[in-house]
mmCIF file with all atom_site columns, C-alpha atoms in Angstrom:
data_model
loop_
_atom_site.group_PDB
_atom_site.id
_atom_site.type_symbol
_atom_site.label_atom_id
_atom_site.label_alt_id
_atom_site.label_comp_id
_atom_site.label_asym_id
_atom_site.label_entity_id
_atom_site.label_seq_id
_atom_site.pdbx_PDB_ins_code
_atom_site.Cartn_x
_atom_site.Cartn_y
_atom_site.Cartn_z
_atom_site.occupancy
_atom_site.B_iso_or_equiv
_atom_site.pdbx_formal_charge
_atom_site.auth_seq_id
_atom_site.auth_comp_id
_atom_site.auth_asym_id
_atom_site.auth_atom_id
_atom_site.pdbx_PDB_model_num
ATOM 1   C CA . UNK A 1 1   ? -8.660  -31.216 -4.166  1.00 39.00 ? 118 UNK A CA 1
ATOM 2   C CA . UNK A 1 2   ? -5.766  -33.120 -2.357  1.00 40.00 ? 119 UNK A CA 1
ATOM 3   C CA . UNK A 1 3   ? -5.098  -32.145 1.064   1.00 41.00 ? 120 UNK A CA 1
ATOM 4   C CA . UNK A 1 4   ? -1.188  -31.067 0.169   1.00 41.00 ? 121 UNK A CA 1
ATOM 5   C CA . UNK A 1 5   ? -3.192  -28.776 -2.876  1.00 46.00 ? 122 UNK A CA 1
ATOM 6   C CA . UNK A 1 6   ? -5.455  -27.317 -0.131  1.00 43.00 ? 123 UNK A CA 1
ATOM 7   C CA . UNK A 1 7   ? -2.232  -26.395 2.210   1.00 44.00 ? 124 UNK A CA 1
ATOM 8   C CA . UNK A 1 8   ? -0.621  -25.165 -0.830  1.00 51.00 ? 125 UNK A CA 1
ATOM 9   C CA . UNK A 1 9   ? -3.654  -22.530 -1.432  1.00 67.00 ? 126 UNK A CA 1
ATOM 10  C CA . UNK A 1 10  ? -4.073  -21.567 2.509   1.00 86.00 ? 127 UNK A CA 1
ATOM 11  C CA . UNK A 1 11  ? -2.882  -18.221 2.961   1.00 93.00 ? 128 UNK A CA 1
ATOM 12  C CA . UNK A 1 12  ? -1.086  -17.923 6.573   1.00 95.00 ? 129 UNK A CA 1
ATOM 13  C CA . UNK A 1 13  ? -1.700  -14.749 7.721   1.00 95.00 ? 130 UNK A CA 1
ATOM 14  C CA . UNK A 1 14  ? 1.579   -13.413 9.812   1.00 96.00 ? 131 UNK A CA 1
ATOM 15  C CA . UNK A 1 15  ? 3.252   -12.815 6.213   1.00 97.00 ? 132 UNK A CA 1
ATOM 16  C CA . UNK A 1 16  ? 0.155   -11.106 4.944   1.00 97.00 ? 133 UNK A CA 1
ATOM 17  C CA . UNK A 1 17  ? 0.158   -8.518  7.892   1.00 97.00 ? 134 UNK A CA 1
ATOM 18  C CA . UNK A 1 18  ? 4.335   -8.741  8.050   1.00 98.00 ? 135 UNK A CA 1
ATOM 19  C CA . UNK A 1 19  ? 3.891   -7.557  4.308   1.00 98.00 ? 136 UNK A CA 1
ATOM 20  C CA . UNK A 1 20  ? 1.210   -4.397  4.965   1.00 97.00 ? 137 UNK A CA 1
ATOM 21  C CA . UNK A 1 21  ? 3.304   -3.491  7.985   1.00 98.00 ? 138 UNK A CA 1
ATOM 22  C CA . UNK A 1 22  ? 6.516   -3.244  6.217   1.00 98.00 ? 139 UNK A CA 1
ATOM 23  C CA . UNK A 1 23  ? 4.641   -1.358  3.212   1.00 98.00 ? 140 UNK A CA 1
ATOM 24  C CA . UNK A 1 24  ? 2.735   0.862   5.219   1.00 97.00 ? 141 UNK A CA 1
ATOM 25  C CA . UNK A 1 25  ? 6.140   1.486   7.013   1.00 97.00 ? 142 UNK A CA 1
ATOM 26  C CA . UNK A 1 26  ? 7.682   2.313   3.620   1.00 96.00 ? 143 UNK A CA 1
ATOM 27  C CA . UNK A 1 27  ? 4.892   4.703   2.909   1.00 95.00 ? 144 UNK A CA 1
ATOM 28  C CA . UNK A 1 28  ? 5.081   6.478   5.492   1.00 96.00 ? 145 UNK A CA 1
ATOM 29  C CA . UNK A 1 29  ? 9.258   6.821   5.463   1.00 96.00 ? 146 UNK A CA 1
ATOM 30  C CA . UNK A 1 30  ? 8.530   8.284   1.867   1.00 94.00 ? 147 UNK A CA 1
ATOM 31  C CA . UNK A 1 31  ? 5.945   10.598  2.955   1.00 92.00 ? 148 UNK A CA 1
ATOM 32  C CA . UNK A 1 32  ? 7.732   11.591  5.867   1.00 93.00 ? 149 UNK A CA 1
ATOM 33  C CA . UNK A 1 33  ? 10.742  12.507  4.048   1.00 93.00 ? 150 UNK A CA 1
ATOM 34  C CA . UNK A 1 34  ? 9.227   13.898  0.953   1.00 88.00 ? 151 UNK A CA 1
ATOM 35  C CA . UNK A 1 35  ? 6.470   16.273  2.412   1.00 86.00 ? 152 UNK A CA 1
ATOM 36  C CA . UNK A 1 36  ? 5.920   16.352  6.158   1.00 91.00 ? 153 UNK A CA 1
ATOM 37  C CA . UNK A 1 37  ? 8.946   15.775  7.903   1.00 89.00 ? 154 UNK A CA 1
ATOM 38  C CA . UNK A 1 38  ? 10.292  13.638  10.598  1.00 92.00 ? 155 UNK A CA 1
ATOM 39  C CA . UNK A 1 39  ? 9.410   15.475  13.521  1.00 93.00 ? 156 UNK A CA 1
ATOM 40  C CA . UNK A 1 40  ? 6.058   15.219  16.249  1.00 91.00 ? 157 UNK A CA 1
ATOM 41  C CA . UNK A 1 41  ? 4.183   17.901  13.810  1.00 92.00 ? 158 UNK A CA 1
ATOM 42  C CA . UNK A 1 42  ? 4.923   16.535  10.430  1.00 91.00 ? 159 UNK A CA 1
ATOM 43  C CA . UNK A 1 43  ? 4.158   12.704  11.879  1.00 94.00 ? 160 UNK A CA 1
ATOM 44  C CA . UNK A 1 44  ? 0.781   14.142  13.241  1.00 95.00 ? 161 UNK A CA 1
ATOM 45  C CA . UNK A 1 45  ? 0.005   15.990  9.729   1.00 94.00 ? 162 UNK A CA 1
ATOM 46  C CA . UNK A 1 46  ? 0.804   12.732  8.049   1.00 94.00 ? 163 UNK A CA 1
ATOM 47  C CA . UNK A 1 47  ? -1.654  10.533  9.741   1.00 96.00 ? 164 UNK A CA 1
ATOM 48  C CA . UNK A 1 48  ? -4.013  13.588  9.900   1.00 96.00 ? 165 UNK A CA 1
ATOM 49  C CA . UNK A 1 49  ? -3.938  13.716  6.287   1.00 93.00 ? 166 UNK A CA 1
ATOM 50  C CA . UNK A 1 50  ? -4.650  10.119  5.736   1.00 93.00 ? 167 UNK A CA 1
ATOM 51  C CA . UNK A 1 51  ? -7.620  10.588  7.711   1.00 95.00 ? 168 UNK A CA 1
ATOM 52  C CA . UNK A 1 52  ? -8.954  13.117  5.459   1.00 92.00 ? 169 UNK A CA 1
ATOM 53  C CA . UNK A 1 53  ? -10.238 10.784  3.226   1.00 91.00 ? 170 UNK A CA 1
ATOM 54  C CA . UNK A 1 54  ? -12.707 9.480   6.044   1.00 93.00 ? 171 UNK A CA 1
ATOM 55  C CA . UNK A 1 55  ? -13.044 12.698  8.628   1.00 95.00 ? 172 UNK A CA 1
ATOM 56  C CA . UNK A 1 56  ? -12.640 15.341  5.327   1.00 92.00 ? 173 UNK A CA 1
ATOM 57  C CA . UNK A 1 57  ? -10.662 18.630  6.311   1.00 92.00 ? 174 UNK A CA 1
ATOM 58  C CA . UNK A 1 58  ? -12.232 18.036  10.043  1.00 95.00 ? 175 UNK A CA 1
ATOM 59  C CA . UNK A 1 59  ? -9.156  15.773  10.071  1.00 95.00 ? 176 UNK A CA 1
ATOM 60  C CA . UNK A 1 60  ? -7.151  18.765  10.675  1.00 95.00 ? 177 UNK A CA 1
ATOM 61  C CA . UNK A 1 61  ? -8.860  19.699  14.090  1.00 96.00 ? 178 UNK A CA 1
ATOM 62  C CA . UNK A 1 62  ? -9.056  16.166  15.407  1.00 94.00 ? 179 UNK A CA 1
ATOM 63  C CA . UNK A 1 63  ? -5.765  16.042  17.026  1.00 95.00 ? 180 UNK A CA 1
ATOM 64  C CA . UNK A 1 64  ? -3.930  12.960  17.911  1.00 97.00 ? 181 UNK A CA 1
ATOM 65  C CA . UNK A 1 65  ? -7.120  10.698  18.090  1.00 97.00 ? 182 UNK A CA 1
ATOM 66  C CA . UNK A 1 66  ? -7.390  11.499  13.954  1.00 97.00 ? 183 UNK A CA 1
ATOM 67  C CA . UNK A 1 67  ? -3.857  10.633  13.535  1.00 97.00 ? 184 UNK A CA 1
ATOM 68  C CA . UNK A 1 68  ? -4.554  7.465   15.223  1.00 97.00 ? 185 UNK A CA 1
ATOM 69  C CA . UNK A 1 69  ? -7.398  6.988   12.488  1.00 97.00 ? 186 UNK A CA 1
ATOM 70  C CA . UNK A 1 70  ? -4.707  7.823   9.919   1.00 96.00 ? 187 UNK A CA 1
ATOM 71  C CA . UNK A 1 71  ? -2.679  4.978   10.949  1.00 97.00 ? 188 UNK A CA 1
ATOM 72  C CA . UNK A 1 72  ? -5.169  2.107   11.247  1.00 97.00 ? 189 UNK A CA 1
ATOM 73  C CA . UNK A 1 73  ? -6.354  3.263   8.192   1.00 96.00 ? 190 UNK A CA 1
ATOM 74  C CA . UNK A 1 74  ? -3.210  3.491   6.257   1.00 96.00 ? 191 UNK A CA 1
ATOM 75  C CA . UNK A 1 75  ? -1.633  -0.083  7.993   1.00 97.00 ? 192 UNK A CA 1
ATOM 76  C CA . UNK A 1 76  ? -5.345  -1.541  6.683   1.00 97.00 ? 193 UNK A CA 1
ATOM 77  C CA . UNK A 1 77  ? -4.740  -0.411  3.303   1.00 96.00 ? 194 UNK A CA 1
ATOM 78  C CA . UNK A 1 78  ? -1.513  -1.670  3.030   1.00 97.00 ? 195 UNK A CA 1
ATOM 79  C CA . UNK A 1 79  ? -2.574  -5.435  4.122   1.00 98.00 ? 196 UNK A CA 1
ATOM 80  C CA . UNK A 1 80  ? -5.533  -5.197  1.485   1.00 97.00 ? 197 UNK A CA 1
ATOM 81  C CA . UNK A 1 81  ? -3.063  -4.635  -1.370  1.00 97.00 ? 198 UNK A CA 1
ATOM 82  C CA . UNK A 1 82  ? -0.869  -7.562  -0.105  1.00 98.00 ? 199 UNK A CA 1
ATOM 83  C CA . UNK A 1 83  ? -3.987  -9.534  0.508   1.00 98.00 ? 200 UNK A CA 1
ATOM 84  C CA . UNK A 1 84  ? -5.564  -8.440  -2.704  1.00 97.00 ? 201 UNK A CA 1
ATOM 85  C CA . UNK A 1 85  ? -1.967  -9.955  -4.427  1.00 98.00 ? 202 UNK A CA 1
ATOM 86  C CA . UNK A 1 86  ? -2.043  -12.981 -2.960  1.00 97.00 ? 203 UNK A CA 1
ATOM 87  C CA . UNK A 1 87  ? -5.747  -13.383 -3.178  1.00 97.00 ? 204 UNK A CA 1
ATOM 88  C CA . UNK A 1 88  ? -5.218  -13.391 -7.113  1.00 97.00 ? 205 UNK A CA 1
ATOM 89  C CA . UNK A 1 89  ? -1.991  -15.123 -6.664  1.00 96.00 ? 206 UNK A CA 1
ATOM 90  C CA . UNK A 1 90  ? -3.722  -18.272 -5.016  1.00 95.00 ? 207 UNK A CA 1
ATOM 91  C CA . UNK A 1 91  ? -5.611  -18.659 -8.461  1.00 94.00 ? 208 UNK A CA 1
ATOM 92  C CA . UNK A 1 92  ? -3.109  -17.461 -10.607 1.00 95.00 ? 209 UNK A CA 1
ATOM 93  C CA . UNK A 1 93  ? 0.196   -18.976 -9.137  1.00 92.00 ? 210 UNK A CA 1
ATOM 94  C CA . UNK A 1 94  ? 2.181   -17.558 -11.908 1.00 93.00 ? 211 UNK A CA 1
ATOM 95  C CA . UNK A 1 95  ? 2.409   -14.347 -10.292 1.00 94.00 ? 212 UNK A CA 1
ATOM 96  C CA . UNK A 1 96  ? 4.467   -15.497 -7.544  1.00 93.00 ? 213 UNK A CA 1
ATOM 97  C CA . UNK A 1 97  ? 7.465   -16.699 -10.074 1.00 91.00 ? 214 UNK A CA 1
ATOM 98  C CA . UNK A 1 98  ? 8.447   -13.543 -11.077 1.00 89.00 ? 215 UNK A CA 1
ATOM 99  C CA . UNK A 1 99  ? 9.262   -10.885 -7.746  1.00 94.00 ? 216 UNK A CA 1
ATOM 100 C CA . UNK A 1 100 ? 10.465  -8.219  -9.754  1.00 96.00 ? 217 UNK A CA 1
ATOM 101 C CA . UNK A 1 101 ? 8.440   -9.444  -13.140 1.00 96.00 ? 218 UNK A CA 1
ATOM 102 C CA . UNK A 1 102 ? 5.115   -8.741  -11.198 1.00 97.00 ? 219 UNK A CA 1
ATOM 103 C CA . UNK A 1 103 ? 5.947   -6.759  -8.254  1.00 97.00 ? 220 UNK A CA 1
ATOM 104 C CA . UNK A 1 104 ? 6.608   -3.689  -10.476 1.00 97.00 ? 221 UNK A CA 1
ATOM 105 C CA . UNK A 1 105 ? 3.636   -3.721  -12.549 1.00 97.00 ? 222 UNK A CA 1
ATOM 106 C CA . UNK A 1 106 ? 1.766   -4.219  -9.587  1.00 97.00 ? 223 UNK A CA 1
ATOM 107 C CA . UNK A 1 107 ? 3.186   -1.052  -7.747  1.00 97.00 ? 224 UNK A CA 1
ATOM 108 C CA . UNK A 1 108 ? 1.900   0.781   -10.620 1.00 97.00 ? 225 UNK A CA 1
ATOM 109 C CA . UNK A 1 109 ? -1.602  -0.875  -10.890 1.00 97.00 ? 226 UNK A CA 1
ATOM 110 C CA . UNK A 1 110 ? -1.564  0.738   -7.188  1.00 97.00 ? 227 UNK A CA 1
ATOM 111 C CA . UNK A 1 111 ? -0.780  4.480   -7.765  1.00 95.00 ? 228 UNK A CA 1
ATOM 112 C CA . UNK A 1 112 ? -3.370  4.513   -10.288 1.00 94.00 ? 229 UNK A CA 1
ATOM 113 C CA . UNK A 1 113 ? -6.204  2.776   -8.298  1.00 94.00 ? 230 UNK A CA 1
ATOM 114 C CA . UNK A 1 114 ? -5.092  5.185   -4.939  1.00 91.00 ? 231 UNK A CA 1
ATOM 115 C CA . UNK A 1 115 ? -4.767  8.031   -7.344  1.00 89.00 ? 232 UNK A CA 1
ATOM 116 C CA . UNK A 1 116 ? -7.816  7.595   -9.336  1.00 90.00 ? 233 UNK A CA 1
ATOM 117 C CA . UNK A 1 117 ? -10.141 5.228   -7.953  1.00 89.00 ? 234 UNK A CA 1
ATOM 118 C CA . UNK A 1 118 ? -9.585  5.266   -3.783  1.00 88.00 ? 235 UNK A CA 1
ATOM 119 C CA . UNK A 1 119 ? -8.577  9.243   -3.393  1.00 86.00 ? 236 UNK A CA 1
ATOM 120 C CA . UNK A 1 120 ? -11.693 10.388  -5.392  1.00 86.00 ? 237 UNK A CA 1
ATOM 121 C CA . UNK A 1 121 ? -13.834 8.015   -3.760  1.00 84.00 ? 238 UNK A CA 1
ATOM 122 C CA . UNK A 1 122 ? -12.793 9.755   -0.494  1.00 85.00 ? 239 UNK A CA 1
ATOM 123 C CA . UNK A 1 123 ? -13.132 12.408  0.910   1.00 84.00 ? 240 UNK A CA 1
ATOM 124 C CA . UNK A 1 124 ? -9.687  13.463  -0.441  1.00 83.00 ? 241 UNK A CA 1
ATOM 125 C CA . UNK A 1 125 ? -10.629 13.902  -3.937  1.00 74.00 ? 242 UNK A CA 1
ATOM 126 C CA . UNK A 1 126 ? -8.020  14.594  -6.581  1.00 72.00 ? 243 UNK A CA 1
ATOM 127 C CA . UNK A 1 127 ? -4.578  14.534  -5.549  1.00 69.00 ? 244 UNK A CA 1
ATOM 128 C CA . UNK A 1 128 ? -2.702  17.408  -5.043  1.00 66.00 ? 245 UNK A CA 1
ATOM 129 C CA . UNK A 1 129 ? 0.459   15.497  -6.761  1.00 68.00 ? 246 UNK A CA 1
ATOM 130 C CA . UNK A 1 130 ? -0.636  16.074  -9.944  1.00 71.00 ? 247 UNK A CA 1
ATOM 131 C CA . UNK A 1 131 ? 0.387   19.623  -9.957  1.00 76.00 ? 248 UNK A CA 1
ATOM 132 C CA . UNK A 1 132 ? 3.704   18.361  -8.970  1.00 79.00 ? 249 UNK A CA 1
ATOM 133 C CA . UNK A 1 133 ? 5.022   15.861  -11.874 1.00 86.00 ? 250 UNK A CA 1
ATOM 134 C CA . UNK A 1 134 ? 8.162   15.168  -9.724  1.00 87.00 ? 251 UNK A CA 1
ATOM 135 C CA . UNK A 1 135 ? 6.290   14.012  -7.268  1.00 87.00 ? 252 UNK A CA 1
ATOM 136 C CA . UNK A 1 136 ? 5.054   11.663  -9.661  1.00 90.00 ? 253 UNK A CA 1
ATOM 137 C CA . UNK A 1 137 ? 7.433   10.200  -10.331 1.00 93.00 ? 254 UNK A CA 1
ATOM 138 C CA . UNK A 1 138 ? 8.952   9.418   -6.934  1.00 93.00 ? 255 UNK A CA 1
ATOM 139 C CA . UNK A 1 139 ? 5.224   8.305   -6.085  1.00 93.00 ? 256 UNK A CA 1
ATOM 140 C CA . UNK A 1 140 ? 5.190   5.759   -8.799  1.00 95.00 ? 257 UNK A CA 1
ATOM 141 C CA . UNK A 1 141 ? 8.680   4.876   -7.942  1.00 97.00 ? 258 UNK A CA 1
ATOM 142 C CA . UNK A 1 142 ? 7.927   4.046   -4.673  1.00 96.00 ? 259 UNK A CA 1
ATOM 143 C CA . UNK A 1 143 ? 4.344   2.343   -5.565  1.00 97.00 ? 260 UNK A CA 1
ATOM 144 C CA . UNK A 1 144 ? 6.747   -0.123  -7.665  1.00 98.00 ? 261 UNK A CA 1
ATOM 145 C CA . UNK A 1 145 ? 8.578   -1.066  -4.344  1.00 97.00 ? 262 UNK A CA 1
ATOM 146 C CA . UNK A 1 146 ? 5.778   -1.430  -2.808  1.00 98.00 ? 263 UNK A CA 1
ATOM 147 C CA . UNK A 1 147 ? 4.434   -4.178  -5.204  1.00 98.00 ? 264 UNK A CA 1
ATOM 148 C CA . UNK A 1 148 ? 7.365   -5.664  -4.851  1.00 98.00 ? 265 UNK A CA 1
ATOM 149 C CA . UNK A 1 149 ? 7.168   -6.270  -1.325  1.00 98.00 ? 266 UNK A CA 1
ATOM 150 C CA . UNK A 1 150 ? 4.017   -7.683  -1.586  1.00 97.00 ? 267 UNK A CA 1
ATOM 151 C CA . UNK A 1 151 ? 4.823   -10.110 -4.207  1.00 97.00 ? 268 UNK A CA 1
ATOM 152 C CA . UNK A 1 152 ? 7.255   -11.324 -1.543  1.00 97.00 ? 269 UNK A CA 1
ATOM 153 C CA . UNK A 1 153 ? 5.047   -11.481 1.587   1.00 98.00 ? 270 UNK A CA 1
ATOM 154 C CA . UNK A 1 154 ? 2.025   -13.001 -0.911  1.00 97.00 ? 271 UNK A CA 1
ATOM 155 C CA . UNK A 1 155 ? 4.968   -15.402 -2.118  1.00 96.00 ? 272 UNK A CA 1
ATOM 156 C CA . UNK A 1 156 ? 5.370   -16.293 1.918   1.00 95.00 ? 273 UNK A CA 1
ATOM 157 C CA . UNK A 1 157 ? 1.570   -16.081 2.968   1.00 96.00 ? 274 UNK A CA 1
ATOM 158 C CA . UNK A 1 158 ? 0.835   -18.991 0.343   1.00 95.00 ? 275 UNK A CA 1
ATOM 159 C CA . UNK A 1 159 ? 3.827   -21.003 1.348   1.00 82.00 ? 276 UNK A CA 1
ATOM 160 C CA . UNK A 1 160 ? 5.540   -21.344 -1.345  1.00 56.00 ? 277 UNK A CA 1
#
């Protein structure tokens, strides 16, 4: 491997965590606006809830330091799946042509591992969205965004 093909395939990792900020951001203005709210209660419910799927219902009674769990959890997740994108990317640089091409599909490969492989894994179980098929549908919605943005930040973290 040439040294210009082995700075082509190093990821730099400021986009990477740029990328799981900005989704986890986006998560969170979704949730926020959908279900909890905006305010000090619905912010600490939102976190709280995220922390279910480590701390169970508990969650619930641990206050602010289980909203804190919440967030490093949720910011984590969100820099695995741009991670994840890249990692693949860096072997398959095809994927980084197309934002939109692969970005969309991607957000959808990501509901449906968080809705059936991650949340029943947890200590969430099954989602309480799927009595809801709006929800759905704003949840997949905003899964494809999502994929999109890390397409982008991938796109960045491999210098390209």
């Amino acid at each position: 491997m040439s040294a210009s093909q082995s700075r082509s395939s190093s990821l730099a990792w400021g986009p990477l965590l740029l990328g799981g900020l900005l989704v986890a951001l986006g998560d969170m203005a979704f949730a926020a606006t959908l279900w909890f709210g905006w305010d000090g209660a619905g912010m600490l419910r939102l976190f709280q809830t995220i922390a279910v799927g480590v701390l169970g219902p508990a969650s619930f009674d641990g206050g602010l330091n289980a909203a804190l769990l919440g967030g490093a959890l949720h910011v984590f997740m969100a820099t695995a799946i741009v991670l994840i994108y890249a990692l693949v990317a860096r072997r398959h640089r095809g994927l980084l042509d197309g934002v939109w091409r692969y970005g969309l599909p991607y957000g959808v490969v990501l509901y449906l591992a968080m809705n059936f492989v991650v949340m029943p894994l947890s200590r969430v179980g099954r989602s309480p969205s799927f009595d809801h098929p709006d929800w759905i549908a704003w949840s997949v919605l905003a899964h494809m965004l999502f994929g999109v943005i890390c397409v982008v930040f991938a796109r960045r973290a491999l210098r390209r």
